[in-house]
mmCIF file with all atom_site columns, C-alpha atoms in Angstrom:
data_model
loop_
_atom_site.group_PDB
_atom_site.id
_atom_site.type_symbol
_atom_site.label_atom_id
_atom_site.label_alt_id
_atom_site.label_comp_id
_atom_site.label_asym_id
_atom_site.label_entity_id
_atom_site.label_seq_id
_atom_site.pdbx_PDB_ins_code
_atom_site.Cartn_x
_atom_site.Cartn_y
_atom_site.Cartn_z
_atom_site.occupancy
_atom_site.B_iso_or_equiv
_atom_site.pdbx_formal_charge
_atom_site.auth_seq_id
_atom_site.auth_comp_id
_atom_site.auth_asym_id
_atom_site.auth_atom_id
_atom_site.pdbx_PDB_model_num
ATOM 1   C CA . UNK T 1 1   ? 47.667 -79.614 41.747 1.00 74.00 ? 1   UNK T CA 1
ATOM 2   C CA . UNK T 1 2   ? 45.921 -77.018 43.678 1.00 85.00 ? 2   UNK T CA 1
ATOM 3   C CA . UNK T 1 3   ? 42.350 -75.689 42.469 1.00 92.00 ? 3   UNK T CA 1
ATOM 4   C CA . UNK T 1 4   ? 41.389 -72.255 42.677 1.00 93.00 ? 4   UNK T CA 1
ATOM 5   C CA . UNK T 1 5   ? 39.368 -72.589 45.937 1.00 96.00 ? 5   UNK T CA 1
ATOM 6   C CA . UNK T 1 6   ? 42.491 -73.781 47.603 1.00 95.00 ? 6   UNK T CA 1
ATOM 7   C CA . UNK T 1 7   ? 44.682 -70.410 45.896 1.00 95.00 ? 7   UNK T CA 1
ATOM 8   C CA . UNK T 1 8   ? 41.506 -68.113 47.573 1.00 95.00 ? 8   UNK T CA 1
ATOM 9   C CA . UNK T 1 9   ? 41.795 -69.407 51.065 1.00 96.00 ? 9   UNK T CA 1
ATOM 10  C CA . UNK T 1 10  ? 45.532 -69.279 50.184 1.00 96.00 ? 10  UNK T CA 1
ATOM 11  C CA . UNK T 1 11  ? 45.053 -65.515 49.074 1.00 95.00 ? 11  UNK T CA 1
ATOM 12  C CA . UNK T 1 12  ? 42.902 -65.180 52.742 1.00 94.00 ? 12  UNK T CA 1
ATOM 13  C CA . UNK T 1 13  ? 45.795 -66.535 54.438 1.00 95.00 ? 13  UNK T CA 1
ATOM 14  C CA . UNK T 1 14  ? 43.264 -69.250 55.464 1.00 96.00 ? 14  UNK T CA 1
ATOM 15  C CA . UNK T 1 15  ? 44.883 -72.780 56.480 1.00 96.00 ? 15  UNK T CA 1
ATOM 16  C CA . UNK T 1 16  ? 43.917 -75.668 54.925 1.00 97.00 ? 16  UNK T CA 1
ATOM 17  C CA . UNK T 1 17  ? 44.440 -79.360 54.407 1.00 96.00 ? 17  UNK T CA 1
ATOM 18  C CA . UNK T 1 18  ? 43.534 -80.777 50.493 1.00 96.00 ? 18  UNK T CA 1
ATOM 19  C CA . UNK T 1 19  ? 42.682 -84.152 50.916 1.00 96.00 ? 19  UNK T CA 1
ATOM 20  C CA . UNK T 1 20  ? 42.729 -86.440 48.162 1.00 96.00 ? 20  UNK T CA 1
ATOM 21  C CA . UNK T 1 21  ? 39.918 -89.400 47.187 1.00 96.00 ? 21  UNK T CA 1
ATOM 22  C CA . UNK T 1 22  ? 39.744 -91.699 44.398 1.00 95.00 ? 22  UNK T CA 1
ATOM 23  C CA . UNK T 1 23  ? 36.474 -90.715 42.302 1.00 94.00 ? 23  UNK T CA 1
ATOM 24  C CA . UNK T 1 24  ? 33.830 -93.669 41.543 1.00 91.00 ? 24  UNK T CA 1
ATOM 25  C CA . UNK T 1 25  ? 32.006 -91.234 38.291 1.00 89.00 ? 25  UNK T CA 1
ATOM 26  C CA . UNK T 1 26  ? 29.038 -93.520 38.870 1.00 90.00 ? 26  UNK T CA 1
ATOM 27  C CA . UNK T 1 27  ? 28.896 -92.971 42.652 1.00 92.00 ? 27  UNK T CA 1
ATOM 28  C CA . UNK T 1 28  ? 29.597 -89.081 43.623 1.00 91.00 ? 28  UNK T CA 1
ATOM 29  C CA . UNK T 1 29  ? 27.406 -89.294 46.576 1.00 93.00 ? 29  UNK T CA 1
ATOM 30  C CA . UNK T 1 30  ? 28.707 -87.293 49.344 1.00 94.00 ? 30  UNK T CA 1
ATOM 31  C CA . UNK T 1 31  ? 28.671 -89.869 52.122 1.00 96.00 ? 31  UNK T CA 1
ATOM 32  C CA . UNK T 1 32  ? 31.263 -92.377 49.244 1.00 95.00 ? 32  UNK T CA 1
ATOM 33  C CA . UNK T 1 33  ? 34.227 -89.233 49.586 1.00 95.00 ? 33  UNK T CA 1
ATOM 34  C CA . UNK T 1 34  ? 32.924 -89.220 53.274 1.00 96.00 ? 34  UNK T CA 1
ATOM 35  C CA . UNK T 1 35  ? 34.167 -92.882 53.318 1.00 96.00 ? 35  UNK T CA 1
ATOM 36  C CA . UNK T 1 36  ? 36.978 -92.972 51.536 1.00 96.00 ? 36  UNK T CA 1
ATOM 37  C CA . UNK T 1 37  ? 38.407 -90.031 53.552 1.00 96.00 ? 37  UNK T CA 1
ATOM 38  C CA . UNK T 1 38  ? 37.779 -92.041 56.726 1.00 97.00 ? 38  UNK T CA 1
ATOM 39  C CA . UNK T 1 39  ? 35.561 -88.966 57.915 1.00 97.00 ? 39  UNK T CA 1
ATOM 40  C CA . UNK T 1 40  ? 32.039 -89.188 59.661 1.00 98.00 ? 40  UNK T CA 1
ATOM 41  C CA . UNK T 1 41  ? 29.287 -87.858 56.943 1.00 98.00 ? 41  UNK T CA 1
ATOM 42  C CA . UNK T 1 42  ? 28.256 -85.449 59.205 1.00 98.00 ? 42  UNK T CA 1
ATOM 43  C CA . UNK T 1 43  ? 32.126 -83.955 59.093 1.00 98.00 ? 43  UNK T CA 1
ATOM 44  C CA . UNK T 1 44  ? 32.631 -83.926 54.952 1.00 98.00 ? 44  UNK T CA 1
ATOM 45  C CA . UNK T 1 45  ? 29.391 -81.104 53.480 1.00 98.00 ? 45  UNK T CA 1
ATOM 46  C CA . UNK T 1 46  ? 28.292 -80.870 49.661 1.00 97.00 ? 46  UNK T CA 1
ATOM 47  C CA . UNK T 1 47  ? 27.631 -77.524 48.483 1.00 97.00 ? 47  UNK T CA 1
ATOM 48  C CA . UNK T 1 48  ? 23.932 -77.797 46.624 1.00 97.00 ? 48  UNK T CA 1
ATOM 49  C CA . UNK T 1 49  ? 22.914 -74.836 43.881 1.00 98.00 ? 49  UNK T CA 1
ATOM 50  C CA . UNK T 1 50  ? 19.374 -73.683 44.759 1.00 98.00 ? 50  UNK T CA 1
ATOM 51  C CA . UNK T 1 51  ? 17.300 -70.729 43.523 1.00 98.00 ? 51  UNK T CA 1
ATOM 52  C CA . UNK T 1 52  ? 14.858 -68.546 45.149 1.00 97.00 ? 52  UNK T CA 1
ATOM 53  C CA . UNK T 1 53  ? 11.656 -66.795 43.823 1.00 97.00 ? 53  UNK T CA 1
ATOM 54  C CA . UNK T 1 54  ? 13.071 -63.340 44.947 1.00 96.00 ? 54  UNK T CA 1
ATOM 55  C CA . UNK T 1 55  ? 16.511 -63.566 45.550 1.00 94.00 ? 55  UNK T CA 1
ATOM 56  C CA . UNK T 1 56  ? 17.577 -65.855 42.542 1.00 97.00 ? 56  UNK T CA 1
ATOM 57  C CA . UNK T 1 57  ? 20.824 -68.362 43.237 1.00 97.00 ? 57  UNK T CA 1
ATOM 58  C CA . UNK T 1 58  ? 22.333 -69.255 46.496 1.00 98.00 ? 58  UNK T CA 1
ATOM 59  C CA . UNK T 1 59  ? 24.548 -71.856 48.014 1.00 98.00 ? 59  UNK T CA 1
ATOM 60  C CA . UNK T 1 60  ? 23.685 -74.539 50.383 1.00 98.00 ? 60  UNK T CA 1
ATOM 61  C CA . UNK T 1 61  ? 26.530 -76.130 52.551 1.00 98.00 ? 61  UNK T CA 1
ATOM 62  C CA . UNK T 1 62  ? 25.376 -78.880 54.391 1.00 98.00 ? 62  UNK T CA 1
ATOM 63  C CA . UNK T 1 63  ? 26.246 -82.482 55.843 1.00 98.00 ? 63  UNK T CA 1
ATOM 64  C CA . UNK T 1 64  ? 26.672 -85.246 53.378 1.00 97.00 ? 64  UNK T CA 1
ATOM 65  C CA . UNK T 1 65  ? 24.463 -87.757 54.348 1.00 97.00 ? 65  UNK T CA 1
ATOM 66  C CA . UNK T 1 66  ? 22.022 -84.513 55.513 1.00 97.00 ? 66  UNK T CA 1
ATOM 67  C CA . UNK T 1 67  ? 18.848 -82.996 53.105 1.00 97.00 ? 67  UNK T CA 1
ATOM 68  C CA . UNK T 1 68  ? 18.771 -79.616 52.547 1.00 98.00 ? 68  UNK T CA 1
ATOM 69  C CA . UNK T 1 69  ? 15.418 -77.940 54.196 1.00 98.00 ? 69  UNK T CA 1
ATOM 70  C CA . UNK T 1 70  ? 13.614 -75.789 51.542 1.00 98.00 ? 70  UNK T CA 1
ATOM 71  C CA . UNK T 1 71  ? 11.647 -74.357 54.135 1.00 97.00 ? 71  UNK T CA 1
ATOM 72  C CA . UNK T 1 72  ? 14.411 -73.419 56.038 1.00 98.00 ? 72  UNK T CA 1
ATOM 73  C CA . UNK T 1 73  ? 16.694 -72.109 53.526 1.00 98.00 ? 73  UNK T CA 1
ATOM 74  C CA . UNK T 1 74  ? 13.832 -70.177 51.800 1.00 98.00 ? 74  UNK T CA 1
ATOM 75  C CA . UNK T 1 75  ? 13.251 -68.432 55.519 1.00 97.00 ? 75  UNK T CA 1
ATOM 76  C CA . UNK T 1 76  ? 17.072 -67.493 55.640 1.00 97.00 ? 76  UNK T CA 1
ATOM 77  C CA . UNK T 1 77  ? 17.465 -66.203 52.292 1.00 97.00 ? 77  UNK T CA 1
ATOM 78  C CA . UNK T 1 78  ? 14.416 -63.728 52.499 1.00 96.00 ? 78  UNK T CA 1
ATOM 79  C CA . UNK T 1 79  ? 12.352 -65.844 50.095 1.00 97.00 ? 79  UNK T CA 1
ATOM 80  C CA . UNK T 1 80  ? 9.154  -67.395 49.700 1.00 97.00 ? 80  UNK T CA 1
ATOM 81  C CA . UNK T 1 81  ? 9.882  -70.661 48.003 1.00 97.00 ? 81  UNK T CA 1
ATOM 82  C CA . UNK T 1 82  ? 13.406 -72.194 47.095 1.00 98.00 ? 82  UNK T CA 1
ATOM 83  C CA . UNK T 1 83  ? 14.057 -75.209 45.004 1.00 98.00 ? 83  UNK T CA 1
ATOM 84  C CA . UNK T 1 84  ? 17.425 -76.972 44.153 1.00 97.00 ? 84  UNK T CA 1
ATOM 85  C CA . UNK T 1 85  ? 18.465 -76.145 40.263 1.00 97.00 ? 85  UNK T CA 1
ATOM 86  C CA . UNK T 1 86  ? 18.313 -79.264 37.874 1.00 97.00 ? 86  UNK T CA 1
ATOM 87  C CA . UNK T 1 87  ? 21.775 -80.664 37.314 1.00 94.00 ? 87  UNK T CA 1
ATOM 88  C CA . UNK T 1 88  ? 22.116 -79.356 33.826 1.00 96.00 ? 88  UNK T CA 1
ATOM 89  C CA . UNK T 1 89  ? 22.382 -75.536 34.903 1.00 97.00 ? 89  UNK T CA 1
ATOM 90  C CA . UNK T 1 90  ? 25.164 -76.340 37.446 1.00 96.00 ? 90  UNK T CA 1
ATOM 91  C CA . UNK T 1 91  ? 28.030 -76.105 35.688 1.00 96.00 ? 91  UNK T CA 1
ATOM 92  C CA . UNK T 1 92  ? 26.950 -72.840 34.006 1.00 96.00 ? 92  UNK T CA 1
ATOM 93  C CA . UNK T 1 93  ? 25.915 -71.573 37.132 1.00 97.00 ? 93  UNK T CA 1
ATOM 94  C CA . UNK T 1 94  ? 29.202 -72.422 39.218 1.00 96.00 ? 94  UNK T CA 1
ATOM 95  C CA . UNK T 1 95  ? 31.734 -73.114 36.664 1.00 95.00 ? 95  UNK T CA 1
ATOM 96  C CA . UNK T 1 96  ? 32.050 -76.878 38.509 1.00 96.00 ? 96  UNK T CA 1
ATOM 97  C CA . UNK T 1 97  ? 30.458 -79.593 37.582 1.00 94.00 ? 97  UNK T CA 1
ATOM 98  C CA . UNK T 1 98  ? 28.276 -82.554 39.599 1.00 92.00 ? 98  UNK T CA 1
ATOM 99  C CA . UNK T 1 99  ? 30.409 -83.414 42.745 1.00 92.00 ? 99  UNK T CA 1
ATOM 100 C CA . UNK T 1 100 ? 33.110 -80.336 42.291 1.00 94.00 ? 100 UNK T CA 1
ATOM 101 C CA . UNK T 1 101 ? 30.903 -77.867 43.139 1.00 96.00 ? 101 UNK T CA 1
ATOM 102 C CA . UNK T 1 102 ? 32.181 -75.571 45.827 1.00 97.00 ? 102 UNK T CA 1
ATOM 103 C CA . UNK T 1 103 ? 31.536 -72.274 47.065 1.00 97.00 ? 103 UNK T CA 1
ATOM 104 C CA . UNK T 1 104 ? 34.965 -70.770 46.656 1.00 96.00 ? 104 UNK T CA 1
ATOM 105 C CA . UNK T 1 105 ? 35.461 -69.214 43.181 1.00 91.00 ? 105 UNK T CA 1
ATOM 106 C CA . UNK T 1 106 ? 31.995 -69.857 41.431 1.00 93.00 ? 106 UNK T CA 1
ATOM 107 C CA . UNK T 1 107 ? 31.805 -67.855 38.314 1.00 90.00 ? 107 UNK T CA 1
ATOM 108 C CA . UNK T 1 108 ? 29.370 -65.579 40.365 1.00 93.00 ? 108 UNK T CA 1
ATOM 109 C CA . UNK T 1 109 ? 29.317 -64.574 43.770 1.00 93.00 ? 109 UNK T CA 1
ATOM 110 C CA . UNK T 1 110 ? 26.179 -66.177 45.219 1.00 97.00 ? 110 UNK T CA 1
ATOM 111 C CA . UNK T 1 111 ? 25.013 -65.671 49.137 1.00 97.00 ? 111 UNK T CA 1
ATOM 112 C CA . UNK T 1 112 ? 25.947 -68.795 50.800 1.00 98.00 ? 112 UNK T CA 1
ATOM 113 C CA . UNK T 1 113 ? 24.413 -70.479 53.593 1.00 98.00 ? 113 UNK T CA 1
ATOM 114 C CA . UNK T 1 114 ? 26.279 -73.049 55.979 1.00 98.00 ? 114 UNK T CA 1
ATOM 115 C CA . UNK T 1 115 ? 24.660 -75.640 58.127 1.00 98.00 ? 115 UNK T CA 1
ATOM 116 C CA . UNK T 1 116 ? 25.101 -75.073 61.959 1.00 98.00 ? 116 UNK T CA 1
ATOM 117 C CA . UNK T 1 117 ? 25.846 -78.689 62.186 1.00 98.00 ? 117 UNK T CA 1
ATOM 118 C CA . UNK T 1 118 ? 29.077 -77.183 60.735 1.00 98.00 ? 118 UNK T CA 1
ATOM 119 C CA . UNK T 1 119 ? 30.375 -75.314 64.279 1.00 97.00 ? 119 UNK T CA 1
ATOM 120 C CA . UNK T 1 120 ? 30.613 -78.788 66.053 1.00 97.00 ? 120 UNK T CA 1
ATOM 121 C CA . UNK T 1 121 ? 33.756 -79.219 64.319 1.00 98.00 ? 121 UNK T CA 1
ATOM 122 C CA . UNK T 1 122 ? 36.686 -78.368 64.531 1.00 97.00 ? 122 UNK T CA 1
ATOM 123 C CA . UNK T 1 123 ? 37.340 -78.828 60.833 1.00 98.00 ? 123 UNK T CA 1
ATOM 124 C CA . UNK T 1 124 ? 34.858 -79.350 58.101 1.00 98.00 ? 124 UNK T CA 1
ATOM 125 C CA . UNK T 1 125 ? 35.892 -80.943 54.846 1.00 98.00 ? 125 UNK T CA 1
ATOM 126 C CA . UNK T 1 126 ? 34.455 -79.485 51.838 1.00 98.00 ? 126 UNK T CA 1
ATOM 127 C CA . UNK T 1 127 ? 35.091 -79.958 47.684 1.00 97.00 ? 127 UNK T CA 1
ATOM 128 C CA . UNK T 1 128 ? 37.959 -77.975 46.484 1.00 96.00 ? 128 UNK T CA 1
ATOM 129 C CA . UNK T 1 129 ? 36.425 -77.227 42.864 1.00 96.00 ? 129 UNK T CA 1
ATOM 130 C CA . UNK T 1 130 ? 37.423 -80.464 41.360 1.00 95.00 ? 130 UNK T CA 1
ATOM 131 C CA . UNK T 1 131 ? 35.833 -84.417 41.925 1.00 95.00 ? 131 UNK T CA 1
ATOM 132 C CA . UNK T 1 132 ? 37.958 -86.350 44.367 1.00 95.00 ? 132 UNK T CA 1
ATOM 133 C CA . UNK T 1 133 ? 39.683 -82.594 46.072 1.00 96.00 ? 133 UNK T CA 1
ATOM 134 C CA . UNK T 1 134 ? 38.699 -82.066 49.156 1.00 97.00 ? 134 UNK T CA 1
ATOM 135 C CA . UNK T 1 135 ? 39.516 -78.984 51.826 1.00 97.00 ? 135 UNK T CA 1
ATOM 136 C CA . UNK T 1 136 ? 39.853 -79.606 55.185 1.00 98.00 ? 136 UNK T CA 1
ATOM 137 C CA . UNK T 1 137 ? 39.006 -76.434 56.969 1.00 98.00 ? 137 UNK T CA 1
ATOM 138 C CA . UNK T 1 138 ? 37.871 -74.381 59.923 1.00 97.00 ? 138 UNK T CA 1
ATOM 139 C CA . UNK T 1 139 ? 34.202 -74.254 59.530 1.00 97.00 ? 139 UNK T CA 1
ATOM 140 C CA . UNK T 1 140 ? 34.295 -70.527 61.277 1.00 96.00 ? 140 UNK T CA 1
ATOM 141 C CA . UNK T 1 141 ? 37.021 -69.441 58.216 1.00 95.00 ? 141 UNK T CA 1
ATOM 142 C CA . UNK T 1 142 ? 35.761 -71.000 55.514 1.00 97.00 ? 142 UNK T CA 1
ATOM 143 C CA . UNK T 1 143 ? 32.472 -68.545 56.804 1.00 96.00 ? 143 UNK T CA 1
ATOM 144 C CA . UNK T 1 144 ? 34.612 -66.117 56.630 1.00 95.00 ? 144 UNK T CA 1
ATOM 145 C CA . UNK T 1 145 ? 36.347 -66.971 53.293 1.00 95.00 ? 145 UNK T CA 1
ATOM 146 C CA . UNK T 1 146 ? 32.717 -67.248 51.615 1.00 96.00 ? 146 UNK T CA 1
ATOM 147 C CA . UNK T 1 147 ? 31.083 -64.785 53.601 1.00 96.00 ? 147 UNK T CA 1
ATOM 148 C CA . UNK T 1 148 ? 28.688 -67.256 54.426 1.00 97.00 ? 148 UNK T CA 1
ATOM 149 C CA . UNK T 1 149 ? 25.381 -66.964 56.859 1.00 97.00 ? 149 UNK T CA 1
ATOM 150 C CA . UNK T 1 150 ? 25.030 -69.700 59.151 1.00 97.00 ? 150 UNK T CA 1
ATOM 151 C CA . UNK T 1 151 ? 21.626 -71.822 60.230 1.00 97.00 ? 151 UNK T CA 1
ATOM 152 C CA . UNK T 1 152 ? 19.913 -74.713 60.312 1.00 98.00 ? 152 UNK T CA 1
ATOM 153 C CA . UNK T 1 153 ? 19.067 -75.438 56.958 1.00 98.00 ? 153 UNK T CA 1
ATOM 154 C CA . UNK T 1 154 ? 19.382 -79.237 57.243 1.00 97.00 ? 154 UNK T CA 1
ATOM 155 C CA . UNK T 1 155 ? 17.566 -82.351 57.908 1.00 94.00 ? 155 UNK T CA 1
#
């Protein structure tokens, strides 16, 4: 069944692979779907919800077994301070929920920004809006597709 960020790239006339995982609910670490898709952690990227003092919500796409740089992402995104949102306003936020959260078709559009680690690849794997849905993707379309701003915003 495809999801709706699958139909937007789709609508982009972006190619793309879904890739399919079997979900552990109390596991949804990035670097498990890393594994079961036989990719290298630093190939499959979680999207993280994070909020700045000026600038409000924003998207973080970075590596899986990677930690998002506050500093960094802050810098980028023209504000002074930026902190991950707790877990319970993620779903309102995004419309997906803990380990389904992509940044094709939130319920908002929020600036995105992708880790640079992303352009060593040929193709990135990111969620595809629902647990255990993964796109396998061009990391220089799927910037494209979520007008995304790239930099190193990961440790």
């Amino acid at each position: 069944m495809k999801t709706n960020a699958a139909r937007i790239l789709e609508q982009q006339s972006i190619p793309y692979e879904l890739l399919f995982y079997e979900v552990d609910p109390n596991d949804l670490a990035a670097e498990r779907a890393a594994d079961k898709l036989g990719l290298p952690h630093e190939q499959v990227f979680k999207t993280l919800v994070a909020r700045g003092d000026r600038s409000g919500v924003c998207l973080a796409v970075i590596p899986a077994n990677a930690k998002l740089n506050l500093k960094a992402l802050a810098k980028m995104s023209d504000n002074k301070k930026v902190e991950t949102v707790p877990l319970k306003e993620v779903q309102g936020l995004t419309g997906y929920i803990r380990g389904g959260v992509t940044a094709l078709g939130c319920k908002k559009s929020y600036p995105v920004f992708l880790d640079i680690s992303a352009t060593q690849f040929d193709k990135i794997a990111v969620s595809a809006g629902k647990r255990g849905q993964m796109l396998l993707v061009s990391p220089t379309t799927y910037q494209i597709a979520v007008q995304g701003t790239i930099g190193a915003i990961a440790n």
